[in-house]
mmCIF file of C-alpha atoms and ligand atoms in Angstrom:
data_model
loop_
_atom_site.group_PDB
_atom_site.id
_atom_site.type_symbol
_atom_site.label_atom_id
_atom_site.label_comp_id
_atom_site.label_asym_id
_atom_site.label_seq_id
_atom_site.Cartn_x
_atom_site.Cartn_y
_atom_site.Cartn_z
ATOM 1 C CA MET C 1 48.994 -101.489 -98.820
ATOM 2 C CA THR C 2 50.877 -98.210 -98.983
ATOM 3 C CA LYS C 3 48.875 -95.297 -100.233
ATOM 4 C CA PRO C 4 50.128 -93.623 -103.434
ATOM 5 C CA THR C 5 51.656 -90.199 -102.845
ATOM 6 C CA VAL C 6 49.892 -87.225 -104.433
ATOM 7 C CA LEU C 7 51.277 -83.699 -104.563
ATOM 8 C CA VAL C 8 48.554 -81.074 -104.049
ATOM 9 C CA VAL C 9 49.813 -77.855 -105.627
ATOM 10 C CA GLY C 10 47.391 -75.380 -104.039
ATOM 11 C CA PRO C 11 44.517 -75.672 -101.576
ATOM 12 C CA LEU C 12 41.312 -77.417 -102.698
ATOM 13 C CA PRO C 13 37.943 -77.238 -100.848
ATOM 14 C CA GLN C 14 38.206 -78.884 -97.415
ATOM 15 C CA ASN C 15 35.821 -81.762 -98.236
ATOM 16 C CA ILE C 16 37.981 -82.592 -101.260
ATOM 17 C CA MET C 17 41.203 -82.375 -99.235
ATOM 18 C CA ASP C 18 39.587 -84.772 -96.719
ATOM 19 C CA ALA C 19 38.651 -87.263 -99.462
ATOM 20 C CA LEU C 20 42.148 -87.074 -100.945
ATOM 21 C CA SER C 21 43.891 -87.550 -97.612
ATOM 22 C CA GLU C 22 41.828 -90.728 -96.958
ATOM 23 C CA ALA C 23 43.141 -92.327 -100.127
ATOM 24 C CA TYR C 24 46.634 -90.832 -100.534
ATOM 25 C CA GLU C 25 49.716 -89.629 -98.744
ATOM 26 C CA LEU C 26 49.448 -85.936 -99.499
ATOM 27 C CA VAL C 27 52.287 -83.503 -100.039
ATOM 28 C CA ARG C 28 50.767 -80.058 -99.556
ATOM 29 C CA TYR C 29 53.072 -78.156 -101.869
ATOM 30 C CA TRP C 30 51.882 -74.667 -100.919
ATOM 31 C CA THR C 31 52.677 -75.284 -97.239
ATOM 32 C CA LEU C 32 56.298 -76.363 -97.763
ATOM 33 C CA GLN C 33 58.752 -73.894 -96.250
ATOM 34 C CA ASP C 34 61.741 -74.827 -98.371
ATOM 35 C CA ARG C 35 59.968 -76.230 -101.429
ATOM 36 C CA GLU C 36 63.016 -77.402 -103.349
ATOM 37 C CA LYS C 37 64.579 -79.244 -100.403
ATOM 38 C CA GLU C 38 61.374 -80.711 -98.954
ATOM 39 C CA LEU C 39 60.082 -81.809 -102.343
ATOM 40 C CA ALA C 40 63.400 -83.485 -103.170
ATOM 41 C CA SER C 41 63.009 -85.754 -100.144
ATOM 42 C CA VAL C 42 59.655 -87.167 -101.386
ATOM 43 C CA ALA C 43 59.894 -86.579 -105.158
ATOM 44 C CA ASP C 44 60.552 -90.243 -106.027
ATOM 45 C CA ARG C 45 57.327 -91.306 -104.313
ATOM 46 C CA VAL C 46 54.993 -88.789 -106.003
ATOM 47 C CA ARG C 47 52.785 -90.585 -108.550
ATOM 48 C CA GLY C 48 50.038 -87.985 -108.901
ATOM 49 C CA ILE C 49 49.484 -84.233 -108.887
ATOM 50 C CA ALA C 50 46.184 -82.644 -107.847
ATOM 51 C CA THR C 51 46.076 -79.049 -109.027
ATOM 52 C CA THR C 52 43.724 -76.292 -110.193
ATOM 53 C CA GLY C 53 43.234 -74.297 -113.354
ATOM 54 C CA HIS C 54 45.004 -71.450 -111.569
ATOM 55 C CA TYR C 55 48.049 -73.299 -110.173
ATOM 56 C CA GLY C 56 48.440 -75.697 -113.105
ATOM 57 C CA ALA C 57 51.486 -77.950 -113.446
ATOM 58 C CA SER C 58 54.593 -76.670 -115.200
ATOM 59 C CA ARG C 59 57.196 -78.687 -117.039
ATOM 60 C CA ALA C 60 59.685 -77.630 -114.328
ATOM 61 C CA LEU C 61 57.487 -79.186 -111.620
ATOM 62 C CA MET C 62 56.947 -82.386 -113.620
ATOM 63 C CA ASP C 63 60.713 -82.592 -114.242
ATOM 64 C CA LEU C 64 61.220 -82.910 -110.463
ATOM 65 C CA LEU C 65 58.890 -85.932 -110.214
ATOM 66 C CA PRO C 66 60.427 -88.920 -112.021
ATOM 67 C CA ASN C 67 57.575 -91.329 -111.183
ATOM 68 C CA LEU C 68 54.699 -88.978 -111.977
ATOM 69 C CA GLU C 69 51.786 -90.738 -113.710
ATOM 70 C CA ILE C 70 48.847 -88.314 -113.629
ATOM 71 C CA VAL C 71 47.930 -84.638 -113.239
ATOM 72 C CA ALA C 72 44.295 -84.226 -112.121
ATOM 73 C CA SER C 73 43.224 -80.607 -112.482
ATOM 74 C CA PHE C 74 40.294 -78.951 -110.703
ATOM 75 C CA GLY C 75 38.620 -76.831 -113.403
ATOM 76 C CA VAL C 76 37.816 -77.266 -117.069
ATOM 77 C CA GLY C 77 40.501 -74.886 -118.371
ATOM 78 C CA TYR C 78 43.905 -76.566 -118.341
ATOM 79 C CA ASP C 79 45.981 -73.846 -120.022
ATOM 80 C CA ALA C 80 48.224 -73.706 -116.928
ATOM 81 C CA VAL C 81 49.057 -77.425 -117.207
ATOM 82 C CA ASP C 82 51.912 -78.074 -119.621
ATOM 83 C CA VAL C 83 50.141 -80.761 -121.669
ATOM 84 C CA VAL C 84 53.018 -80.938 -124.162
ATOM 85 C CA ALA C 85 55.402 -81.893 -121.335
ATOM 86 C CA ALA C 86 52.833 -84.336 -119.946
ATOM 87 C CA ARG C 87 52.425 -86.047 -123.333
ATOM 88 C CA GLU C 88 56.194 -86.306 -123.774
ATOM 89 C CA LYS C 89 56.540 -87.907 -120.347
ATOM 90 C CA GLY C 90 53.573 -90.267 -120.750
ATOM 91 C CA VAL C 91 51.766 -88.468 -117.890
ATOM 92 C CA ARG C 92 47.948 -88.529 -118.023
ATOM 93 C CA VAL C 93 46.010 -85.238 -117.540
ATOM 94 C CA THR C 94 42.378 -84.846 -116.468
ATOM 95 C CA ASN C 95 40.099 -81.796 -116.017
ATOM 96 C CA THR C 96 36.524 -81.237 -114.755
ATOM 97 C CA PRO C 97 34.287 -80.416 -117.741
ATOM 98 C CA ASP C 98 30.455 -80.383 -117.842
ATOM 99 C CA VAL C 99 29.827 -80.256 -114.074
ATOM 100 C CA LEU C 100 30.489 -76.489 -114.080
ATOM 101 C CA THR C 101 28.946 -75.508 -117.422
ATOM 102 C CA ASP C 102 25.540 -74.431 -116.100
ATOM 103 C CA GLU C 103 27.075 -72.417 -113.232
ATOM 104 C CA VAL C 104 29.515 -70.500 -115.438
ATOM 105 C CA GLY C 105 26.776 -69.952 -118.028
ATOM 106 C CA ASN C 106 24.579 -68.443 -115.319
ATOM 107 C CA LEU C 107 27.383 -66.121 -114.247
ATOM 108 C CA ALA C 108 27.831 -64.861 -117.804
ATOM 109 C CA VAL C 109 24.100 -64.107 -118.028
ATOM 110 C CA LEU C 110 24.310 -62.406 -114.639
ATOM 111 C CA LEU C 111 27.117 -60.176 -115.952
ATOM 112 C CA VAL C 112 25.167 -59.288 -119.100
ATOM 113 C CA LEU C 113 22.157 -58.299 -116.993
ATOM 114 C CA ALA C 114 24.190 -56.588 -114.256
ATOM 115 C CA VAL C 115 25.914 -54.408 -116.865
ATOM 116 C CA SER C 116 22.815 -53.643 -118.952
ATOM 117 C CA ARG C 117 20.554 -52.903 -115.958
ATOM 118 C CA GLU C 118 23.402 -51.208 -114.016
ATOM 119 C CA MET C 119 22.532 -53.381 -111.069
ATOM 120 C CA LEU C 120 25.511 -52.466 -108.875
ATOM 121 C CA ALA C 121 25.050 -48.747 -109.507
ATOM 122 C CA ALA C 122 21.343 -49.171 -108.706
ATOM 123 C CA ASP C 123 22.217 -50.915 -105.442
ATOM 124 C CA ARG C 124 24.543 -48.038 -104.544
ATOM 125 C CA TYR C 125 21.788 -45.567 -105.479
ATOM 126 C CA VAL C 126 19.577 -47.020 -102.739
ATOM 127 C CA ARG C 127 22.309 -47.415 -100.104
ATOM 128 C CA SER C 128 23.794 -43.945 -100.608
ATOM 129 C CA GLY C 129 20.459 -42.215 -100.088
ATOM 130 C CA ASP C 130 20.501 -40.867 -103.664
ATOM 131 C CA TRP C 131 17.061 -42.347 -104.357
ATOM 132 C CA LYS C 132 15.574 -40.233 -101.569
ATOM 133 C CA ALA C 133 17.699 -37.187 -102.365
ATOM 134 C CA LYS C 134 17.614 -37.186 -106.157
ATOM 135 C CA GLY C 135 14.517 -39.188 -107.108
ATOM 136 C CA ASP C 136 14.371 -41.933 -109.719
ATOM 137 C CA MET C 137 17.586 -43.284 -111.174
ATOM 138 C CA ALA C 138 18.311 -42.729 -114.875
ATOM 139 C CA LEU C 139 16.967 -45.375 -117.236
ATOM 140 C CA THR C 140 19.151 -48.341 -118.163
ATOM 141 C CA ARG C 141 19.267 -50.600 -121.268
ATOM 142 C CA SER C 142 17.226 -53.628 -122.315
ATOM 143 C CA ILE C 143 18.833 -56.760 -123.740
ATOM 144 C CA ARG C 144 15.738 -57.943 -125.633
ATOM 145 C CA GLY C 145 16.343 -57.652 -129.365
ATOM 146 C CA LYS C 146 20.046 -56.851 -128.892
ATOM 147 C CA LYS C 147 22.787 -58.836 -130.610
ATOM 148 C CA ALA C 148 25.330 -60.986 -128.785
ATOM 149 C CA GLY C 149 28.426 -62.635 -130.273
ATOM 150 C CA VAL C 150 29.999 -65.547 -128.393
ATOM 151 C CA ILE C 151 33.697 -66.338 -128.881
ATOM 152 C CA GLY C 152 33.960 -70.132 -128.508
ATOM 153 C CA LEU C 153 30.720 -72.093 -128.896
ATOM 154 C CA GLY C 154 31.865 -74.961 -126.656
ATOM 155 C CA ARG C 155 30.076 -76.346 -123.616
ATOM 156 C CA ILE C 156 29.941 -73.014 -121.753
ATOM 157 C CA GLY C 157 29.573 -70.810 -124.851
ATOM 158 C CA LYS C 158 26.577 -72.849 -126.034
ATOM 159 C CA ASP C 159 25.019 -72.702 -122.571
ATOM 160 C CA ILE C 160 25.403 -68.905 -122.536
ATOM 161 C CA ALA C 161 23.977 -68.582 -126.059
ATOM 162 C CA ASP C 162 20.945 -70.767 -125.283
ATOM 163 C CA LYS C 163 20.213 -68.831 -122.088
ATOM 164 C CA LEU C 164 20.583 -65.401 -123.704
ATOM 165 C CA ALA C 165 18.278 -66.520 -126.535
ATOM 166 C CA VAL C 166 15.596 -67.074 -123.871
ATOM 167 C CA PHE C 167 16.048 -63.416 -122.876
ATOM 168 C CA GLY C 168 15.270 -62.399 -126.473
ATOM 169 C CA MET C 169 18.824 -61.741 -127.653
ATOM 170 C CA GLU C 170 19.944 -62.488 -131.205
ATOM 171 C CA LEU C 171 23.005 -64.786 -131.168
ATOM 172 C CA GLN C 172 25.988 -65.414 -133.412
ATOM 173 C CA TRP C 173 29.369 -66.963 -132.657
ATOM 174 C CA HIS C 174 33.021 -67.133 -133.648
ATOM 175 C CA GLY C 175 35.457 -70.039 -133.330
ATOM 176 C CA PRO C 176 38.332 -71.637 -135.209
ATOM 177 C CA ARG C 177 35.943 -73.686 -137.353
ATOM 178 C CA ASP C 178 32.227 -73.885 -138.144
ATOM 179 C CA LYS C 179 30.161 -76.549 -136.394
ATOM 180 C CA PRO C 180 27.690 -78.327 -138.630
ATOM 181 C CA GLY C 181 24.240 -78.148 -137.043
ATOM 182 C CA ALA C 182 25.069 -75.196 -134.732
ATOM 183 C CA ASP C 183 21.913 -73.318 -133.723
ATOM 184 C CA TYR C 184 23.402 -69.874 -134.381
ATOM 185 C CA PRO C 185 25.140 -68.239 -137.362
ATOM 186 C CA TYR C 186 28.912 -68.727 -137.557
ATOM 187 C CA ARG C 187 31.230 -65.754 -138.073
ATOM 188 C CA ALA C 188 34.700 -66.687 -139.305
ATOM 189 C CA ASP C 189 35.898 -63.069 -138.864
ATOM 190 C CA LEU C 190 35.955 -62.032 -135.203
ATOM 191 C CA THR C 191 36.401 -58.306 -135.906
ATOM 192 C CA ALA C 192 33.432 -58.339 -138.285
ATOM 193 C CA MET C 193 31.331 -60.113 -135.643
ATOM 194 C CA ALA C 194 32.386 -57.555 -133.010
ATOM 195 C CA ALA C 195 31.291 -54.745 -135.341
ATOM 196 C CA ASP C 196 27.878 -56.378 -135.713
ATOM 197 C CA VAL C 197 27.017 -57.080 -132.051
ATOM 198 C CA ASP C 198 26.078 -55.145 -128.917
ATOM 199 C CA TYR C 199 27.577 -57.719 -126.524
ATOM 200 C CA LEU C 200 30.805 -59.629 -127.165
ATOM 201 C CA ILE C 201 31.140 -62.610 -124.833
ATOM 202 C CA VAL C 202 34.435 -64.462 -124.424
ATOM 203 C CA ALA C 203 34.003 -68.199 -123.699
ATOM 204 C CA CYS C 204 36.978 -69.842 -125.445
ATOM 205 C CA PRO C 205 39.924 -71.508 -123.623
ATOM 206 C CA GLY C 206 42.982 -69.533 -122.516
ATOM 207 C CA GLY C 207 46.530 -70.287 -123.683
ATOM 208 C CA ALA C 208 48.807 -69.191 -126.510
ATOM 209 C CA ALA C 209 46.263 -69.696 -129.323
ATOM 210 C CA THR C 210 43.740 -67.250 -127.840
ATOM 211 C CA ARG C 211 46.114 -64.760 -126.174
ATOM 212 C CA HIS C 212 44.737 -61.233 -126.776
ATOM 213 C CA ILE C 213 42.173 -62.580 -129.249
ATOM 214 C CA VAL C 214 40.175 -59.537 -128.105
ATOM 215 C CA ASN C 215 42.626 -56.822 -129.136
ATOM 216 C CA ASP C 216 42.411 -53.119 -129.901
ATOM 217 C CA ALA C 217 40.894 -53.713 -133.358
ATOM 218 C CA VAL C 218 38.188 -56.002 -131.968
ATOM 219 C CA LEU C 219 37.364 -53.500 -129.205
ATOM 220 C CA ASN C 220 37.153 -50.625 -131.692
ATOM 221 C CA ALA C 221 34.830 -52.731 -133.825
ATOM 222 C CA LEU C 222 32.614 -53.430 -130.790
ATOM 223 C CA GLY C 223 32.300 -49.687 -130.457
ATOM 224 C CA PRO C 224 31.046 -47.060 -127.987
ATOM 225 C CA ASP C 225 27.661 -48.748 -127.472
ATOM 226 C CA GLY C 226 29.212 -52.199 -127.111
ATOM 227 C CA THR C 227 29.772 -54.339 -124.020
ATOM 228 C CA LEU C 228 32.572 -56.851 -123.467
ATOM 229 C CA ILE C 229 31.856 -59.817 -121.180
ATOM 230 C CA ASN C 230 34.756 -62.124 -120.252
ATOM 231 C CA ILE C 231 34.232 -65.322 -118.242
ATOM 232 C CA SER C 232 36.985 -67.366 -119.914
ATOM 233 C CA ARG C 233 40.565 -66.302 -119.144
ATOM 234 C CA GLY C 234 42.108 -62.874 -118.630
ATOM 235 C CA SER C 235 44.760 -63.751 -121.212
ATOM 236 C CA CYS C 236 42.115 -63.720 -123.980
ATOM 237 C CA VAL C 237 41.704 -59.929 -123.681
ATOM 238 C CA ASP C 238 44.399 -57.299 -124.166
ATOM 239 C CA GLU C 239 43.676 -55.667 -120.802
ATOM 240 C CA ALA C 240 45.768 -52.548 -121.475
ATOM 241 C CA ALA C 241 43.846 -52.006 -124.710
ATOM 242 C CA LEU C 242 40.564 -52.563 -122.844
ATOM 243 C CA VAL C 243 41.479 -49.943 -120.234
ATOM 244 C CA GLU C 244 42.313 -47.417 -122.965
ATOM 245 C CA ALA C 245 39.178 -48.213 -124.953
ATOM 246 C CA LEU C 246 36.972 -47.765 -121.886
ATOM 247 C CA GLN C 247 38.703 -44.547 -120.838
ATOM 248 C CA ALA C 248 38.388 -43.092 -124.335
ATOM 249 C CA GLY C 249 34.767 -44.212 -124.664
ATOM 250 C CA ARG C 250 35.673 -46.383 -127.656
ATOM 251 C CA ILE C 251 33.742 -49.210 -126.005
ATOM 252 C CA GLY C 252 30.797 -48.747 -123.670
ATOM 253 C CA TRP C 253 30.937 -51.247 -120.830
ATOM 254 C CA ALA C 254 32.699 -54.355 -119.552
ATOM 255 C CA GLY C 255 31.652 -57.229 -117.280
ATOM 256 C CA LEU C 256 34.686 -59.244 -116.227
ATOM 257 C CA ASP C 257 35.141 -62.366 -114.099
ATOM 258 C CA VAL C 258 38.765 -62.918 -115.151
ATOM 259 C CA PHE C 259 41.880 -60.749 -115.454
ATOM 260 C CA GLU C 260 45.335 -60.985 -116.954
ATOM 261 C CA ASP C 261 47.250 -60.934 -113.650
ATOM 262 C CA GLU C 262 44.833 -62.240 -111.023
ATOM 263 C CA PRO C 263 44.196 -61.174 -108.332
ATOM 264 C CA ALA C 264 45.625 -57.834 -109.533
ATOM 265 C CA VAL C 265 43.025 -55.702 -111.311
ATOM 266 C CA PRO C 266 44.057 -52.481 -113.097
ATOM 267 C CA GLN C 267 43.011 -49.424 -111.087
ATOM 268 C CA PRO C 268 41.176 -47.759 -114.018
ATOM 269 C CA LEU C 269 38.888 -50.800 -114.280
ATOM 270 C CA ILE C 270 38.167 -50.505 -110.542
ATOM 271 C CA GLU C 271 37.467 -46.773 -110.789
ATOM 272 C CA SER C 272 35.277 -46.989 -113.892
ATOM 273 C CA SER C 273 31.505 -46.682 -113.460
ATOM 274 C CA ARG C 274 31.142 -48.711 -116.640
ATOM 275 C CA THR C 275 32.545 -51.991 -115.367
ATOM 276 C CA VAL C 276 31.220 -54.867 -113.282
ATOM 277 C CA LEU C 277 34.124 -56.820 -111.783
ATOM 278 C CA LEU C 278 34.049 -60.269 -110.202
ATOM 279 C CA PRO C 279 36.905 -62.212 -108.515
ATOM 280 C CA HIS C 280 36.962 -65.256 -110.878
ATOM 281 C CA VAL C 281 33.880 -66.898 -109.389
ATOM 282 C CA GLY C 282 32.343 -68.503 -112.492
ATOM 283 C CA SER C 283 32.118 -71.962 -110.918
ATOM 284 C CA ALA C 284 32.369 -70.843 -107.297
ATOM 285 C CA THR C 285 29.285 -72.321 -105.626
ATOM 286 C CA VAL C 286 29.452 -74.983 -102.931
ATOM 287 C CA GLU C 287 27.543 -77.426 -105.135
ATOM 288 C CA THR C 288 29.613 -76.960 -108.277
ATOM 289 C CA ARG C 289 32.988 -76.817 -106.552
ATOM 290 C CA THR C 290 32.067 -80.056 -104.727
ATOM 291 C CA ALA C 291 31.113 -81.733 -108.010
ATOM 292 C CA MET C 292 34.394 -80.555 -109.557
ATOM 293 C CA GLY C 293 36.371 -81.854 -106.580
ATOM 294 C CA ASN C 294 34.581 -85.193 -106.691
ATOM 295 C CA LEU C 295 35.612 -85.514 -110.320
ATOM 296 C CA VAL C 296 39.267 -84.875 -109.383
ATOM 297 C CA VAL C 297 39.006 -87.584 -106.704
ATOM 298 C CA GLU C 298 37.266 -89.953 -109.153
ATOM 299 C CA ASN C 299 39.874 -89.488 -111.881
ATOM 300 C CA LEU C 300 42.729 -90.211 -109.461
ATOM 301 C CA ALA C 301 40.928 -93.276 -108.085
ATOM 302 C CA LEU C 302 40.229 -94.621 -111.582
ATOM 303 C CA HIS C 303 43.832 -94.089 -112.574
ATOM 304 C CA PHE C 304 45.294 -95.887 -109.560
ATOM 305 C CA ALA C 305 42.769 -98.730 -110.057
ATOM 306 C CA GLY C 306 43.968 -99.111 -113.641
ATOM 307 C CA GLU C 307 40.540 -98.123 -115.012
ATOM 308 C CA PRO C 308 39.766 -95.720 -117.894
ATOM 309 C CA LEU C 309 39.722 -92.063 -116.769
ATOM 310 C CA ALA C 310 36.364 -90.239 -116.457
ATOM 311 C CA THR C 311 37.438 -86.982 -118.124
ATOM 312 C CA PRO C 312 40.848 -87.336 -119.774
ATOM 313 C CA VAL C 313 42.625 -84.484 -121.562
ATOM 314 C CA VAL C 314 45.806 -86.485 -122.234
HETATM 315 P P1 NAP I 401 35.077 -76.237 -124.431
HETATM 316 O O1 NAP I 401 33.825 -77.040 -124.415
HETATM 317 O O2 NAP I 401 36.344 -76.903 -124.834
HETATM 318 O O3 NAP I 401 34.811 -74.970 -125.362
HETATM 319 C C1 NAP I 401 35.798 -74.123 -125.819
HETATM 320 C C2 NAP I 401 35.363 -73.585 -127.165
HETATM 321 O O4 NAP I 401 36.292 -72.596 -127.567
HETATM 322 C C3 NAP I 401 35.298 -74.661 -128.264
HETATM 323 O O5 NAP I 401 34.085 -74.560 -128.952
HETATM 324 C C4 NAP I 401 36.474 -74.303 -129.168
HETATM 325 O O6 NAP I 401 36.229 -74.543 -130.542
HETATM 326 C C5 NAP I 401 36.576 -72.802 -128.939
HETATM 327 N N1 NAP I 401 37.892 -72.310 -129.308
HETATM 328 C C6 NAP I 401 39.081 -72.959 -129.269
HETATM 329 N N2 NAP I 401 40.053 -72.162 -129.744
HETATM 330 C C7 NAP I 401 39.461 -71.005 -130.104
HETATM 331 C C8 NAP I 401 39.928 -69.819 -130.699
HETATM 332 N N3 NAP I 401 41.202 -69.664 -131.023
HETATM 333 N N4 NAP I 401 39.034 -68.841 -130.955
HETATM 334 C C9 NAP I 401 37.752 -68.979 -130.638
HETATM 335 N N5 NAP I 401 37.226 -70.095 -130.090
HETATM 336 C C10 NAP I 401 38.084 -71.089 -129.808
HETATM 337 O O7 NAP I 401 35.362 -75.614 -123.015
HETATM 338 P P2 NAP I 401 34.287 -75.080 -121.947
HETATM 339 O O8 NAP I 401 33.963 -76.171 -120.998
HETATM 340 O O9 NAP I 401 33.187 -74.405 -122.674
HETATM 341 O O10 NAP I 401 35.196 -73.988 -121.179
HETATM 342 C C11 NAP I 401 35.665 -72.852 -121.868
HETATM 343 C C12 NAP I 401 36.625 -72.055 -121.031
HETATM 344 O O11 NAP I 401 35.934 -71.348 -120.024
HETATM 345 C C13 NAP I 401 37.665 -72.861 -120.245
HETATM 346 O O12 NAP I 401 38.758 -73.254 -121.046
HETATM 347 C C14 NAP I 401 38.056 -71.910 -119.151
HETATM 348 O O13 NAP I 401 39.177 -71.138 -119.531
HETATM 349 C C15 NAP I 401 36.856 -71.002 -119.006
HETATM 350 N N6 NAP I 401 36.212 -71.171 -117.690
HETATM 351 C C16 NAP I 401 36.141 -70.111 -116.829
HETATM 352 C C17 NAP I 401 35.538 -70.258 -115.603
HETATM 353 C C18 NAP I 401 35.420 -69.118 -114.634
HETATM 354 O O14 NAP I 401 35.398 -69.352 -113.432
HETATM 355 N N7 NAP I 401 35.299 -67.890 -115.079
HETATM 356 C C19 NAP I 401 35.023 -71.495 -115.215
HETATM 357 C C20 NAP I 401 35.104 -72.545 -116.111
HETATM 358 C C21 NAP I 401 35.688 -72.370 -117.342
HETATM 359 P P3 NAP I 401 36.286 -76.031 -131.179
HETATM 360 O O15 NAP I 401 35.136 -76.769 -130.565
HETATM 361 O O16 NAP I 401 36.113 -75.820 -132.630
HETATM 362 O O17 NAP I 401 37.621 -76.577 -130.782
#
């Protein structure tokens, strides 16, 4: 039996590439020299796309693949997949929820603690010899008893809230609608929540609906003693406004795993002593990336076997 052809948009972990190449004829899109020409020669055969939250799948790409049936995305956020185009074309879309929740939640907690305890500055204090030369480092800030506001109390947002509650933080959250039975108070007004909290933590999806949801007004409300943590998408924060707010001392600190134009990071964020910056590694452990990849493989296998999908979006 001929293997179905699957277009892989960008590289996936090697063990996942191996599993995919056992089951499918793979077109490694990122390796094509002349993409348009080389894709045209196989386009009719492509029945599936394997992609990532970063590479996504545009309408333009789907337009080139007349027999496309499914887009299986590696990652929970699918804002880079054109789901409207997929729906119109009857193309199924899957993502990888749940298997990464705990890992991303841990990273958010790590950022909160790294910022509040100035962990990277403390590390530099030892390495630079300052400890010996200057004596004890200045005191840092406790999170116990402080207030945190989570934007988006979904799988990851709830995980972050539950974990920070264990550290003695007082939680509240904002989202498009209240959730009956939520464990923490709901704030319909994001700016009002920002004004009330010490830590504002972004955990909602990216995309048009949340673009720059953290804007100048929200940052001003968070204030000079406030900390912004973003583990969701760079697009959720007005990065230019964040840079200005940090430079002017209108907000205190920022811990960021995601940026508007990755991997480009604005120089003032790099130079600031009040930021902790990570290269979009929320889910980036061997264990979690393997579980995510296995879910991509499983969704494709279920689809081509005519079975219900494990984690459908469309
Ligand atoms: P989820 O379970 O779908 O949760 C998203 C939450 O955001 C939902 O509670 C949703 O509210 C809320 N929301 C939707 N629109 C909103 C808006 N306009 N304002 C405020 N809240 C809004 O998704 P998840 O699994 O927690 O993942 C969340 C996001 O984290 C992903 O979409 C992805 O972008 C990001 N992520 C980042 C990394 C990383 O490496 N840094 C890794 C994984 C995921 P309703 O429930 O009311 O719809």
